[in-house]
Amino acid sequence: MEYPELATRTGGFRFGAPHALTVGDDGARVAFLRSAGPRDPAPGLWSLDVATSALTLVAAGPVHSYAGSAKLDVLTWAYEGGLFSSTAGRIGTADEVLDPRPDPTGRHIGYITPDGCLRVVTGGDDQLLAGEAGGGASWGAAEPAAAEFGRDRGWWWSPDGTLILAVRSTPAPSLHLLDLHGGWVDVHWDRETYPYLVDVRWGGAGNALITVLRRTQQHGLVLSVDPRTGETQVHAELADARWVEPVPGTPRLLPDGRVMVGGELAHDGFDARCLFADGSLITPPGLYVRRVAGVLPRPTGGPEIIVEGTEGEPAEQHVFAVRTAQAGGVSARRLTAEPGWHTATVGGDVLVTDLTVTRGSATMTLPSLAEPLPYTPAPVFERVTDRRLPSGVLYPTGHVTGTRLPVLLELGGGPGNQHVVADPARWQERQWWADAGFVVVSVDSRGTPGVAPSFEKVIYRRLADVALTDQIDALRSLTGKHPDLDLGRVAVRGTGLGGWLAAVAVQRRHDVFRCGVARDPIIDWAELPVAYAERYLGSHADNADVYEHHRVEPAAAGLLISPAGGLSEELAFVTRECA
C-alpha cells in the first residue's frame, strides 16, 4: 500500500497550489507563492494584475516567504542570505539577510541579521538601525513566547515609512520606536505586570495598537501608542477567569475611528466569540468569529468587516461580511456557499475567497497546478453526547455495511487545534489508515475551537480528564449510528500533544484502548513553552500537582513511541495488536 504524499498530510498544504496570498492596499495587485509540483516545475513568486488578469512571474525558484509595499509594487525576499526585490533584483547588503520587508512606500527595505541587528537599505546605502554583533540583545526577531500567541515577527514599518516599531529581547521583550536618522524612544507600558506582547498593528491615523497580557493570561490591555513619545493609552481591557483568547486580526482601527477588538459574550444565555467596536457588539452572537481578514469598502451602506467564522456546523469555516454602520443593529452576510473550509484575503476593494478574486462584479480565479488529491474521503460528521462533541467517522473505500472493523481513534494536536474539519486534504492520511482496514474516528473534545468559548475553556487545569472522558464517551455514543465500530478493538494515535493524549489513554484506560501510537509525544508539560503550558494548566509554581497529573510515562504496555514518518512500523504494530 502506498503512503499518501507528505504534501497532503501537513495541514492541507499542496504543492502547485497558490498560497501566502497578499492583496495590495489599493486592490491593484495580488501576490502569491506557488511551490514546485509535478505540474508546476517552475515554482516562484507571482503577481496578478487585477485590472487585466495578467500574471507575472516575479521570481523563479524556491521563494519561501516574501513581503510587499502597500501597493505591492515592490516585493522583497531573501534567498541563501541575499536580498532580492522585484524592482532591483539582487541588492548588496552588509550582512546576511533575514525577514526583509519594504516600507509601505517602497523607498526603503529593512531586514534583520542572524546576530540580532536591524538594518535598513535605501538605494545603495545599508544602515545599521539598531543592535550590535555580540551585544547580547536581539532586535526585530520574534521572541520565543510570540509564537504561542500566533505572532511570527518582531518589527513593523509605520504607514509613511519613516518609523519602525521593533522588539528588543534581552531576554524579556521591550518595544521601541526607531526613526531612520538614529533616534528612538521606548514604548511605555507596565512590562512587569504585562510581560506578553501579543499583537502589534499600525493604524491608518499613524498610531499603533498593541495588545499585552499578564503572565497568567487572564487579563490584557489594548493600548494605542503615540509615535512621538512612546506613551500609551488604554483603549480596551480583556479579561477571563481562565485565559484571554484574542481574535486574530484584532485589534484594528476602523475607518470611522473606532477601535475593534475581539472578545466573548457570556451573559443573557449567550456563549459567543464576537467583535466589539469601542465596547459595542458588532457581530451577531450566533457567529463564532475565528479571524478578521480585513475591511472592505462598499459603494453604499459603509465598509464591511470580512471575517472567517462558523455559524452552526463547527467542521465548516465560511467567509462573512459584517456591517460597521452603527445604526440598524448587528448583521452578517455569508459570502461562501459550498460546505467546506474557506479563507479570505482583503486589500483595497478586492476580496479573495479561497482562490477566487472579486472586485465589484468582476471575478477571476488564481491558477492552481496542484495534483488531484490521492483520496476522496467522505467522513460522516456527527455531534455526539450531551456535550455535542464534533466528530468524524471515516470508513474504508467500498466498505460493506454489516462488516465490523477495528477502530483507530485519530487525535488532533491538542487544545486550540481543531481536527474535525470539512477539508479533504486534512483527511488524506486518515483515509489511508481506513483503507488499511480500520474505521477511523476523530473527535474534537472540549478544548478545541469552533463551538463556543465555554467549550474551549472548561479544560482549564483539568485537560487530561476532560479530553479523555470526551473521547471515550464519543466512541460509545457513535456506535448507535455506526454499529460496525468494534469497540473491543480500539487503537488510539496522535502526534505531539495528540501523542501525549494517546499515551494518557493507553496508560489510564487500557480497558478501552487496546493499543496506542504516540508520535514524538510530549511527556512532561513542564517542558513545554511556559506561555503555552500556563494557558491551560496555570503556573507550575502554584499548580505542581496539576502538572504531575498531566505527566505520562515514556513507556507502557500496548504503547508504541514512534518518530514522525514511521508509518509502516505503526501500521504493523496497530494491526497486530487489534487482530
Coordinates of C-alpha atoms in Angstrom, one line a residue:
M1 CA 0.0 0.0 0.0
E2 CA 1.4 3.4 -1.0
Y3 CA 1.6 6.2 1.6
P4 CA -0.2 9.4 0.9
E5 CA 2.3 12.1 -0.2
L6 CA 3.6 14.3 2.5
A7 CA 2.1 17.5 1.0
T8 CA -1.4 16.3 1.7
R9 CA -0.6 15.3 5.3
T10 CA 0.6 18.6 6.7
G11 CA -2.4 20.8 7.4
G12 CA -3.8 20.8 3.8
F13 CA -0.8 22.4 2.0
R14 CA -0.5 21.2 -1.6
F15 CA 2.4 21.6 -4.0
G16 CA 1.5 23.7 -7.0
A17 CA -1.4 25.5 -5.3
P18 CA -1.2 29.2 -4.7
H19 CA -0.6 30.1 -1.1
A20 CA 0.7 33.0 1.1
L21 CA -1.7 35.4 -0.7
T22 CA -1.4 39.2 -0.3
V23 CA -3.6 41.9 -1.8
G24 CA -2.3 45.4 -2.2
D25 CA -3.9 48.3 -0.2
D26 CA -5.2 49.8 -3.5
G27 CA -6.5 46.4 -4.8
A28 CA -4.4 46.6 -8.0
R29 CA -2.3 43.6 -7.4
V30 CA -2.4 40.1 -5.8
A31 CA 0.9 38.4 -4.9
F32 CA 1.2 34.8 -4.0
L33 CA 3.6 31.9 -3.9
R34 CA 3.4 28.6 -5.8
S35 CA 5.6 25.7 -4.8
A36 CA 7.0 23.1 -7.2
G37 CA 5.0 20.0 -8.1
P38 CA 4.6 17.5 -10.9
R39 CA 2.5 20.0 -12.9
D40 CA 4.5 23.1 -11.8
P41 CA 8.2 22.5 -12.3
A42 CA 9.0 26.3 -12.1
P43 CA 7.9 27.4 -8.6
G44 CA 8.2 31.0 -7.5
L45 CA 6.6 34.3 -6.5
W46 CA 3.8 35.6 -8.8
S47 CA 1.9 38.8 -9.1
L48 CA -1.6 39.2 -10.6
D49 CA -2.7 42.5 -12.2
V50 CA -6.4 42.6 -11.1
A51 CA -7.5 45.0 -13.8
T52 CA -6.1 43.0 -16.7
S53 CA -5.9 39.5 -15.2
A54 CA -2.3 39.3 -16.3
L55 CA 0.1 37.1 -14.3
T56 CA 3.7 37.9 -13.9
L57 CA 6.4 35.6 -12.6
V58 CA 8.3 37.9 -10.2
A59 CA 10.9 35.4 -9.1
A60 CA 11.5 31.8 -10.2
G61 CA 12.8 29.3 -7.7
P62 CA 12.2 28.4 -4.1
V63 CA 10.9 31.6 -2.6
H64 CA 9.7 30.5 0.9
S65 CA 8.3 33.9 2.1
Y66 CA 8.1 37.4 0.8
A67 CA 6.8 40.9 1.8
G68 CA 5.5 43.8 -0.1
S69 CA 5.0 47.6 -0.1
A70 CA 1.5 48.9 0.5
K71 CA 0.6 48.7 -3.2
L72 CA 2.7 45.5 -3.8
D73 CA 4.7 47.5 -6.5
V74 CA 7.8 46.4 -4.6
L75 CA 8.2 42.8 -3.4
T76 CA 11.2 41.6 -1.4
W77 CA 12.5 38.2 -0.4
A78 CA 15.7 36.5 0.9
Y79 CA 17.5 33.6 -0.8
E80 CA 20.6 32.0 0.6
G81 CA 21.3 35.0 2.8
G82 CA 21.0 37.6 -0.1
L83 CA 18.4 40.3 -0.5
F84 CA 16.2 40.5 -3.6
S85 CA 13.5 42.8 -4.8
S86 CA 11.0 42.8 -7.7
T87 CA 12.4 46.2 -8.9
A88 CA 16.1 46.0 -8.4
G89 CA 17.0 42.3 -8.5
R90 CA 19.8 41.3 -6.1
I91 CA 20.8 44.1 -3.7
G92 CA 24.1 44.2 -2.0
T93 CA 24.0 44.2 1.8
A94 CA 26.4 44.4 4.7
D95 CA 25.2 41.2 6.3
E96 CA 23.2 38.0 5.8
V97 CA 19.5 38.9 5.3
L98 CA 16.5 37.6 7.3
D99 CA 12.9 38.7 7.1
P100 CA 13.3 41.5 4.6
R101 CA 10.4 44.0 4.3
P102 CA 10.0 47.1 2.1
D103 CA 8.4 50.1 3.8
P104 CA 4.8 50.8 2.7
T105 CA 6.0 53.5 0.2
G106 CA 8.6 51.2 -1.3
R107 CA 11.6 53.6 -0.7
H108 CA 13.4 51.5 1.9
I109 CA 13.9 47.9 2.7
G110 CA 14.5 46.7 6.3
Y111 CA 15.9 43.4 7.4
I112 CA 17.3 41.6 10.4
T113 CA 20.5 39.7 10.7
P114 CA 21.4 36.4 12.4
D115 CA 23.3 38.2 15.1
G116 CA 20.3 40.3 16.2
C117 CA 20.7 43.5 14.3
L118 CA 18.1 45.6 12.4
R119 CA 19.3 47.3 9.2
V120 CA 17.7 49.4 6.5
V121 CA 18.7 49.6 2.9
T122 CA 18.0 52.8 0.9
G123 CA 19.3 52.9 -2.6
G124 CA 22.9 51.7 -2.2
D125 CA 23.2 52.6 1.5
D126 CA 22.9 49.9 4.1
Q127 CA 22.4 51.5 7.5
L128 CA 22.6 49.8 10.9
L129 CA 19.5 51.0 12.7
A130 CA 19.7 49.0 16.0
G131 CA 21.9 46.4 17.6
E132 CA 25.5 45.3 17.6
A133 CA 27.1 42.0 17.0
G134 CA 27.7 40.1 20.2
G135 CA 25.7 42.8 22.1
G136 CA 23.5 40.3 23.9
A137 CA 20.3 41.9 22.7
S138 CA 18.3 40.8 19.7
W139 CA 16.4 43.4 17.6
G140 CA 13.5 42.7 15.3
A141 CA 13.2 39.0 15.9
A142 CA 10.0 37.5 17.4
E143 CA 10.9 36.4 20.9
P144 CA 10.1 32.7 21.8
A145 CA 6.8 33.4 23.6
A146 CA 5.5 35.3 20.5
A147 CA 4.8 32.0 18.7
E148 CA 2.4 30.9 21.4
F149 CA 0.2 33.9 20.5
G150 CA 0.4 33.5 16.8
R151 CA 2.9 36.3 16.2
D152 CA 5.8 35.4 13.9
R153 CA 7.6 38.8 13.5
G154 CA 9.3 41.4 15.7
W155 CA 9.3 44.6 13.7
W156 CA 6.8 46.7 11.8
W157 CA 7.0 49.8 9.4
S158 CA 4.9 52.8 10.0
P159 CA 2.4 53.6 7.2
D160 CA 4.5 56.5 6.0
G161 CA 7.8 54.5 6.1
T162 CA 9.5 56.9 8.5
L163 CA 9.4 54.8 11.7
I164 CA 9.9 51.2 12.7
L165 CA 8.4 49.6 15.8
A166 CA 10.8 46.9 16.9
V167 CA 11.0 44.3 19.7
R168 CA 14.2 44.2 21.7
S169 CA 14.7 40.9 23.5
T170 CA 17.2 40.7 26.4
P171 CA 15.5 38.1 27.0
A172 CA 12.4 40.0 28.3
P173 CA 10.9 41.8 25.3
S174 CA 10.5 45.6 25.1
L175 CA 9.2 47.7 22.3
H176 CA 10.8 50.7 20.7
L177 CA 10.1 53.3 18.0
L178 CA 13.1 53.9 15.7
D179 CA 13.4 56.6 13.1
L180 CA 15.7 56.3 10.1
H181 CA 18.1 59.0 11.4
G182 CA 19.1 57.1 14.5
G183 CA 16.6 58.4 17.0
W184 CA 14.5 56.2 19.1
V185 CA 12.0 56.2 22.0
D186 CA 10.7 53.5 24.3
V187 CA 7.1 52.4 24.2
H188 CA 5.9 52.7 27.7
W189 CA 3.6 50.2 29.5
D190 CA 3.9 48.2 32.7
R191 CA 6.0 45.4 31.3
E192 CA 6.5 43.8 34.7
T193 CA 2.7 43.3 35.1
Y194 CA 2.0 42.7 31.4
P195 CA 5.1 40.8 30.0
Y196 CA 3.5 39.2 27.0
L197 CA 3.3 41.3 23.8
V198 CA 0.6 39.6 21.8
D199 CA 0.0 41.8 18.8
V200 CA 1.3 44.9 17.1
R201 CA -0.6 46.7 14.4
W202 CA -0.2 50.2 12.9
G203 CA -3.4 52.2 12.4
G204 CA -4.2 54.4 9.4
A205 CA -4.0 57.5 11.5
G206 CA -0.3 56.9 12.3
N207 CA -0.8 55.5 15.8
A208 CA -0.1 51.9 16.6
L209 CA -2.2 49.5 18.5
I210 CA -0.7 46.8 20.8
T211 CA -2.1 44.0 22.9
V212 CA -0.4 43.0 26.1
L213 CA -1.2 40.2 28.6
R214 CA -0.4 39.4 32.2
R215 CA 1.8 36.3 32.9
T216 CA -1.4 34.5 33.9
Q217 CA -3.1 35.4 30.6
Q218 CA -6.3 36.2 32.5
H219 CA -6.1 40.0 31.9
G220 CA -4.9 42.1 29.0
L221 CA -4.9 45.6 27.6
V222 CA -5.3 47.0 24.1
L223 CA -3.1 50.1 24.0
S224 CA -2.6 52.9 21.4
V225 CA 0.9 54.1 21.1
D226 CA 1.8 57.8 20.5
P227 CA 4.6 57.6 17.8
R228 CA 6.2 60.8 19.0
T229 CA 6.6 60.0 22.7
G230 CA 6.0 56.2 23.0
E231 CA 3.3 56.9 25.7
T232 CA 0.3 54.5 25.6
Q233 CA -3.4 54.9 26.2
V234 CA -5.8 52.1 27.2
H235 CA -8.5 51.5 24.6
A236 CA -9.9 48.3 25.9
E237 CA -9.4 45.7 28.7
L238 CA -9.6 41.9 28.1
A239 CA -10.4 39.6 31.0
D240 CA -11.3 36.0 31.6
A241 CA -11.1 33.8 34.7
R242 CA -9.3 31.1 32.7
W243 CA -7.4 32.8 29.9
V244 CA -7.9 35.6 27.4
E245 CA -8.1 34.3 23.8
P246 CA -7.6 37.3 21.4
V247 CA -9.2 37.1 17.9
P248 CA -6.5 37.0 15.2
G249 CA -6.7 40.2 13.1
T250 CA -7.6 42.4 16.0
P251 CA -7.2 45.0 17.5
R252 CA -7.9 47.1 14.4
L253 CA -8.7 50.7 13.8
L254 CA -12.0 51.0 11.8
P255 CA -12.5 53.7 9.1
D256 CA -14.8 55.6 11.4
G257 CA -12.1 55.9 14.1
R258 CA -13.4 53.2 16.5
V259 CA -11.1 50.5 17.8
M260 CA -12.3 47.0 17.1
V261 CA -11.3 44.1 19.4
G262 CA -12.2 40.5 19.7
G263 CA -14.0 39.2 22.8
E264 CA -16.6 36.9 24.3
L265 CA -20.2 37.3 25.1
A266 CA -21.2 35.3 28.2
H267 CA -24.4 36.6 29.6
D268 CA -28.2 36.5 29.0
G269 CA -27.8 33.0 27.7
F270 CA -25.1 33.9 25.1
D271 CA -21.9 31.9 24.8
A272 CA -20.2 33.6 21.8
R273 CA -16.9 34.7 20.3
C274 CA -17.6 38.1 18.9
L275 CA -16.2 41.5 17.8
F276 CA -16.7 44.8 19.6
A277 CA -16.1 48.4 18.5
D278 CA -15.5 50.8 21.3
G279 CA -17.4 48.4 23.6
S280 CA -20.4 47.9 21.3
L281 CA -21.2 44.5 19.9
I282 CA -20.9 44.4 16.1
T283 CA -21.2 40.7 15.2
P284 CA -24.3 38.5 15.8
P285 CA -24.0 36.2 18.8
G286 CA -24.6 33.2 16.5
L287 CA -21.4 33.8 14.5
Y288 CA -18.3 32.3 16.0
V289 CA -15.5 34.7 14.8
R290 CA -12.2 32.9 14.1
R291 CA -10.2 35.7 12.3
V292 CA -10.6 39.2 10.9
A293 CA -9.3 39.3 7.3
G294 CA -9.8 43.0 6.7
V295 CA -12.2 45.8 5.9
L296 CA -13.8 46.1 2.5
P297 CA -15.2 49.4 1.3
R298 CA -18.7 49.3 -0.3
P299 CA -20.3 51.8 -2.7
T300 CA -23.3 52.1 -0.3
G301 CA -24.0 51.3 3.3
G302 CA -20.5 51.8 4.6
P303 CA -17.5 49.5 4.7
E304 CA -17.8 45.9 5.9
I305 CA -15.5 43.8 8.0
I306 CA -14.6 40.5 6.4
V307 CA -14.3 37.7 8.9
E308 CA -13.6 33.9 8.8
G309 CA -16.1 32.2 11.1
T310 CA -18.5 29.5 11.9
E311 CA -22.3 29.6 12.0
G312 CA -23.7 26.3 13.1
E313 CA -21.5 23.4 11.9
P314 CA -18.1 23.6 13.7
A315 CA -16.5 21.4 10.9
E316 CA -17.0 24.3 8.4
Q317 CA -15.5 27.7 8.1
H318 CA -17.1 30.4 6.0
V319 CA -16.4 34.0 5.0
F320 CA -18.8 36.6 6.3
A321 CA -19.3 40.3 5.7
V322 CA -20.2 42.3 8.9
R323 CA -21.6 45.8 8.8
T324 CA -19.6 48.5 10.5
A325 CA -22.6 51.0 10.4
Q326 CA -23.8 51.8 14.0
A327 CA -27.4 52.1 13.0
G328 CA -29.6 49.2 12.1
G329 CA -28.3 46.5 14.5
V330 CA -25.7 43.8 14.0
S331 CA -25.8 41.6 11.0
A332 CA -23.5 39.3 8.9
R333 CA -23.8 38.1 5.3
R334 CA -22.3 34.7 4.4
L335 CA -20.2 35.1 1.3
T336 CA -19.3 31.4 0.7
A337 CA -21.9 28.9 -0.2
E338 CA -20.4 25.4 -0.5
P339 CA -19.7 23.4 2.6
G340 CA -16.0 23.4 3.4
W341 CA -13.2 25.3 5.0
H342 CA -13.0 28.7 3.3
T343 CA -10.4 31.5 3.8
A344 CA -10.3 35.2 2.9
T345 CA -7.7 37.9 2.0
V346 CA -8.6 41.5 1.6
G347 CA -6.9 44.6 0.1
G348 CA -8.4 47.8 -1.1
D349 CA -11.7 46.9 -2.8
V350 CA -10.6 43.4 -3.6
L351 CA -11.7 40.2 -1.8
V352 CA -10.1 36.9 -2.4
T353 CA -12.1 33.9 -1.1
D354 CA -10.0 30.7 -1.4
L355 CA -8.6 31.3 -5.0
T356 CA -11.4 33.5 -6.3
V357 CA -10.5 37.1 -6.8
T358 CA -13.5 39.5 -6.7
R359 CA -13.6 43.2 -7.4
G360 CA -17.1 44.6 -7.6
S361 CA -19.0 42.3 -10.0
A362 CA -15.8 41.0 -11.7
T363 CA -14.3 37.7 -10.7
M364 CA -11.3 35.6 -11.7
T365 CA -9.5 32.5 -10.3
L366 CA -5.9 32.2 -9.4
P367 CA -4.5 29.3 -11.4
S368 CA -3.6 26.2 -9.4
L369 CA -1.3 23.5 -10.7
A370 CA -1.8 21.2 -7.7
E371 CA -2.2 17.5 -8.4
P372 CA -5.6 15.9 -7.6
L373 CA -5.7 14.5 -4.0
P374 CA -4.8 10.8 -3.8
Y375 CA -8.0 10.0 -2.0
T376 CA -11.6 11.4 -2.0
P377 CA -12.5 10.9 1.7
A378 CA -16.1 11.3 2.8
P379 CA -16.1 11.5 6.6
V380 CA -19.5 11.3 8.3
F381 CA -19.8 14.3 10.6
E382 CA -21.8 13.9 13.8
R383 CA -22.4 15.9 17.0
V384 CA -22.5 13.3 19.8
T385 CA -23.1 13.1 23.6
D386 CA -24.9 15.7 25.6
R387 CA -21.9 18.0 25.1
R388 CA -22.5 17.8 21.3
L389 CA -18.9 16.9 20.6
P390 CA -17.9 17.3 16.9
S391 CA -16.8 14.0 15.4
G392 CA -16.0 12.5 12.1
V393 CA -16.2 8.8 11.1
L394 CA -14.3 7.6 8.0
Y395 CA -14.8 4.1 6.5
P396 CA -12.6 2.1 4.2
T397 CA -13.3 2.7 0.5
G398 CA -16.0 0.3 -0.6
H399 CA -17.0 -0.7 3.0
V400 CA -19.9 -3.1 3.2
T401 CA -22.3 -2.3 5.9
G402 CA -22.5 -5.0 8.5
T403 CA -18.8 -5.7 8.4
R404 CA -17.4 -4.9 11.9
L405 CA -13.9 -3.4 11.9
P406 CA -11.4 -2.3 14.5
V407 CA -11.4 1.4 15.3
L408 CA -8.5 3.8 15.1
L409 CA -9.1 7.0 17.2
E410 CA -7.0 9.6 15.5
L411 CA -6.3 12.5 17.8
G412 CA -5.7 16.2 17.0
G413 CA -2.9 18.5 18.0
G414 CA -4.0 19.3 21.5
P415 CA -6.1 22.2 22.8
G416 CA -6.6 25.1 20.4
N417 CA -6.2 22.8 17.4
Q418 CA -9.4 21.6 15.5
H419 CA -9.1 18.2 13.9
V420 CA -12.7 17.6 12.6
V421 CA -12.8 19.9 9.6
A422 CA -14.5 19.8 6.3
D423 CA -11.3 19.8 4.2
P424 CA -10.5 16.7 2.1
A425 CA -6.7 17.4 2.3
R426 CA -6.8 17.1 6.1
W427 CA -8.3 13.5 5.8
Q428 CA -5.8 12.0 3.4
E429 CA -3.7 10.1 5.9
R430 CA -6.8 9.1 7.8
Q431 CA -8.3 7.6 4.6
W432 CA -5.0 5.7 4.1
W433 CA -5.5 4.2 7.6
A434 CA -9.1 3.4 6.9
D435 CA -8.2 1.6 3.7
A436 CA -5.7 -0.4 5.7
G437 CA -8.7 -2.0 7.5
F438 CA -9.9 0.4 10.2
V439 CA -12.9 2.7 10.9
V440 CA -11.1 6.0 11.6
V441 CA -12.7 8.2 14.2
S442 CA -11.8 11.8 15.1
V443 CA -13.4 13.7 18.0
D444 CA -12.9 17.4 18.8
S445 CA -13.1 17.1 22.6
R446 CA -13.7 20.2 24.8
G447 CA -10.7 22.5 24.5
T448 CA -10.9 22.8 20.7
P449 CA -12.2 26.0 18.9
G450 CA -15.2 26.4 16.7
V451 CA -18.1 25.7 19.2
A452 CA -18.2 28.3 22.0
P453 CA -15.8 29.9 24.5
S454 CA -17.1 27.8 27.4
F455 CA -16.5 24.6 25.3
E456 CA -12.8 25.7 24.9
K457 CA -12.1 26.8 28.4
V458 CA -13.7 24.2 30.6
I459 CA -10.4 22.3 30.3
Y460 CA -8.5 24.8 32.4
R461 CA -6.2 22.8 34.8
R462 CA -8.1 19.5 34.0
L463 CA -7.4 18.9 30.4
A464 CA -6.4 15.3 30.7
D465 CA -9.5 14.2 32.5
V466 CA -11.9 16.2 30.3
A467 CA -10.3 15.3 27.0
L468 CA -10.0 11.6 27.8
T469 CA -13.6 11.4 29.1
D470 CA -14.9 13.1 25.9
Q471 CA -13.0 10.8 23.6
I472 CA -14.4 7.7 25.4
D473 CA -18.0 9.0 25.6
A474 CA -17.9 10.0 22.0
L475 CA -16.8 6.5 20.9
R476 CA -19.6 4.9 22.8
S477 CA -22.2 7.3 21.5
L478 CA -21.2 6.8 17.9
T479 CA -22.0 3.1 18.0
G480 CA -25.7 3.9 17.9
K481 CA -25.4 5.2 14.3
H482 CA -22.3 3.3 13.4
P483 CA -22.7 -0.3 14.6
D484 CA -19.7 -1.5 12.6
L485 CA -17.4 0.1 15.1
D486 CA -15.8 -2.8 17.1
L487 CA -15.2 -1.1 20.5
G488 CA -13.4 -4.3 21.6
R489 CA -10.6 -3.4 19.3
V490 CA -9.8 0.3 19.6
A491 CA -6.4 1.8 18.9
V492 CA -5.5 5.4 19.5
R493 CA -2.9 7.5 17.7
G494 CA -1.6 11.1 17.9
T495 CA 1.4 13.4 17.4
G496 CA 2.9 15.9 19.8
L497 CA 0.2 16.7 22.3
G498 CA -2.0 14.3 20.4
G499 CA 0.7 11.7 21.2
W500 CA 0.6 12.8 24.8
L501 CA -3.2 12.1 25.0
A502 CA -2.7 8.8 23.2
A503 CA -0.3 7.8 25.9
V504 CA -2.7 9.0 28.6
A505 CA -5.4 6.9 27.0
V506 CA -3.4 3.7 26.9
Q507 CA -1.9 4.1 30.4
R508 CA -5.1 5.2 32.2
R509 CA -7.9 3.4 30.3
H510 CA -6.3 0.3 28.9
D511 CA -9.8 -1.3 29.3
V512 CA -11.0 0.9 26.4
F513 CA -7.8 1.3 24.3
R514 CA -6.1 -1.9 23.3
C515 CA -3.0 -0.1 22.0
G516 CA -1.8 3.3 21.1
V517 CA 0.8 5.1 18.9
A518 CA 2.4 8.3 20.3
R519 CA 4.4 10.1 17.6
D520 CA 7.0 12.5 19.1
P521 CA 4.8 12.8 22.2
I522 CA 5.0 15.4 24.9
I523 CA 5.9 13.6 28.2
D524 CA 6.0 16.5 30.7
W525 CA 4.0 19.7 30.3
A526 CA 6.7 21.5 32.4
E527 CA 9.0 21.1 29.4
L528 CA 6.6 23.0 27.1
P529 CA 6.9 26.7 26.4
V530 CA 5.8 28.5 29.6
A531 CA 3.2 30.7 27.8
Y532 CA 1.5 27.6 26.3
A533 CA 1.6 25.4 29.3
E534 CA 0.4 28.1 31.7
R535 CA -2.6 29.0 29.5
Y536 CA -4.1 25.6 30.2
L537 CA -2.6 24.4 33.5
G538 CA -1.8 27.6 35.3
S539 CA 1.7 28.3 36.7
H540 CA 3.9 25.4 37.6
A541 CA 4.8 27.0 40.9
D542 CA 1.2 27.2 42.1
N543 CA -0.1 24.0 40.4
A544 CA 2.7 21.4 40.7
D545 CA 0.1 18.7 41.4
V546 CA -1.7 19.6 38.2
Y547 CA 1.4 19.3 36.1
E548 CA 2.2 16.0 37.8
H549 CA -1.3 14.7 37.0
H550 CA -0.7 15.6 33.3
R551 CA 2.7 13.9 33.1
V552 CA 2.8 10.5 31.3
E553 CA 5.3 7.7 31.5
P554 CA 7.6 7.3 28.4
A555 CA 6.7 3.6 28.1
A556 CA 3.7 1.4 28.8
A557 CA 2.3 -2.0 27.7
G558 CA 0.5 -1.6 24.4
L559 CA 2.1 1.8 23.6
L560 CA 4.4 2.4 20.7
I561 CA 6.5 5.6 20.8
S562 CA 7.1 6.4 17.2
P563 CA 9.2 9.1 15.5
A564 CA 7.4 11.1 12.8
G565 CA 7.4 9.3 9.5
G566 CA 7.3 5.7 10.9
L567 CA 4.0 4.8 9.2
S568 CA 5.0 1.2 8.2
E569 CA 6.0 0.4 11.8
E570 CA 2.9 2.0 13.2
L571 CA 0.6 0.1 10.9
A572 CA 2.3 -3.2 11.7
F573 CA 2.0 -2.6 15.4
V574 CA -1.6 -1.5 15.4
T575 CA -2.7 -4.3 13.0
R576 CA -1.0 -6.9 15.3
E577 CA -2.5 -5.5 18.5
C578 CA -6.0 -5.2 17.1
A579 CA -6.1 -8.6 15.4

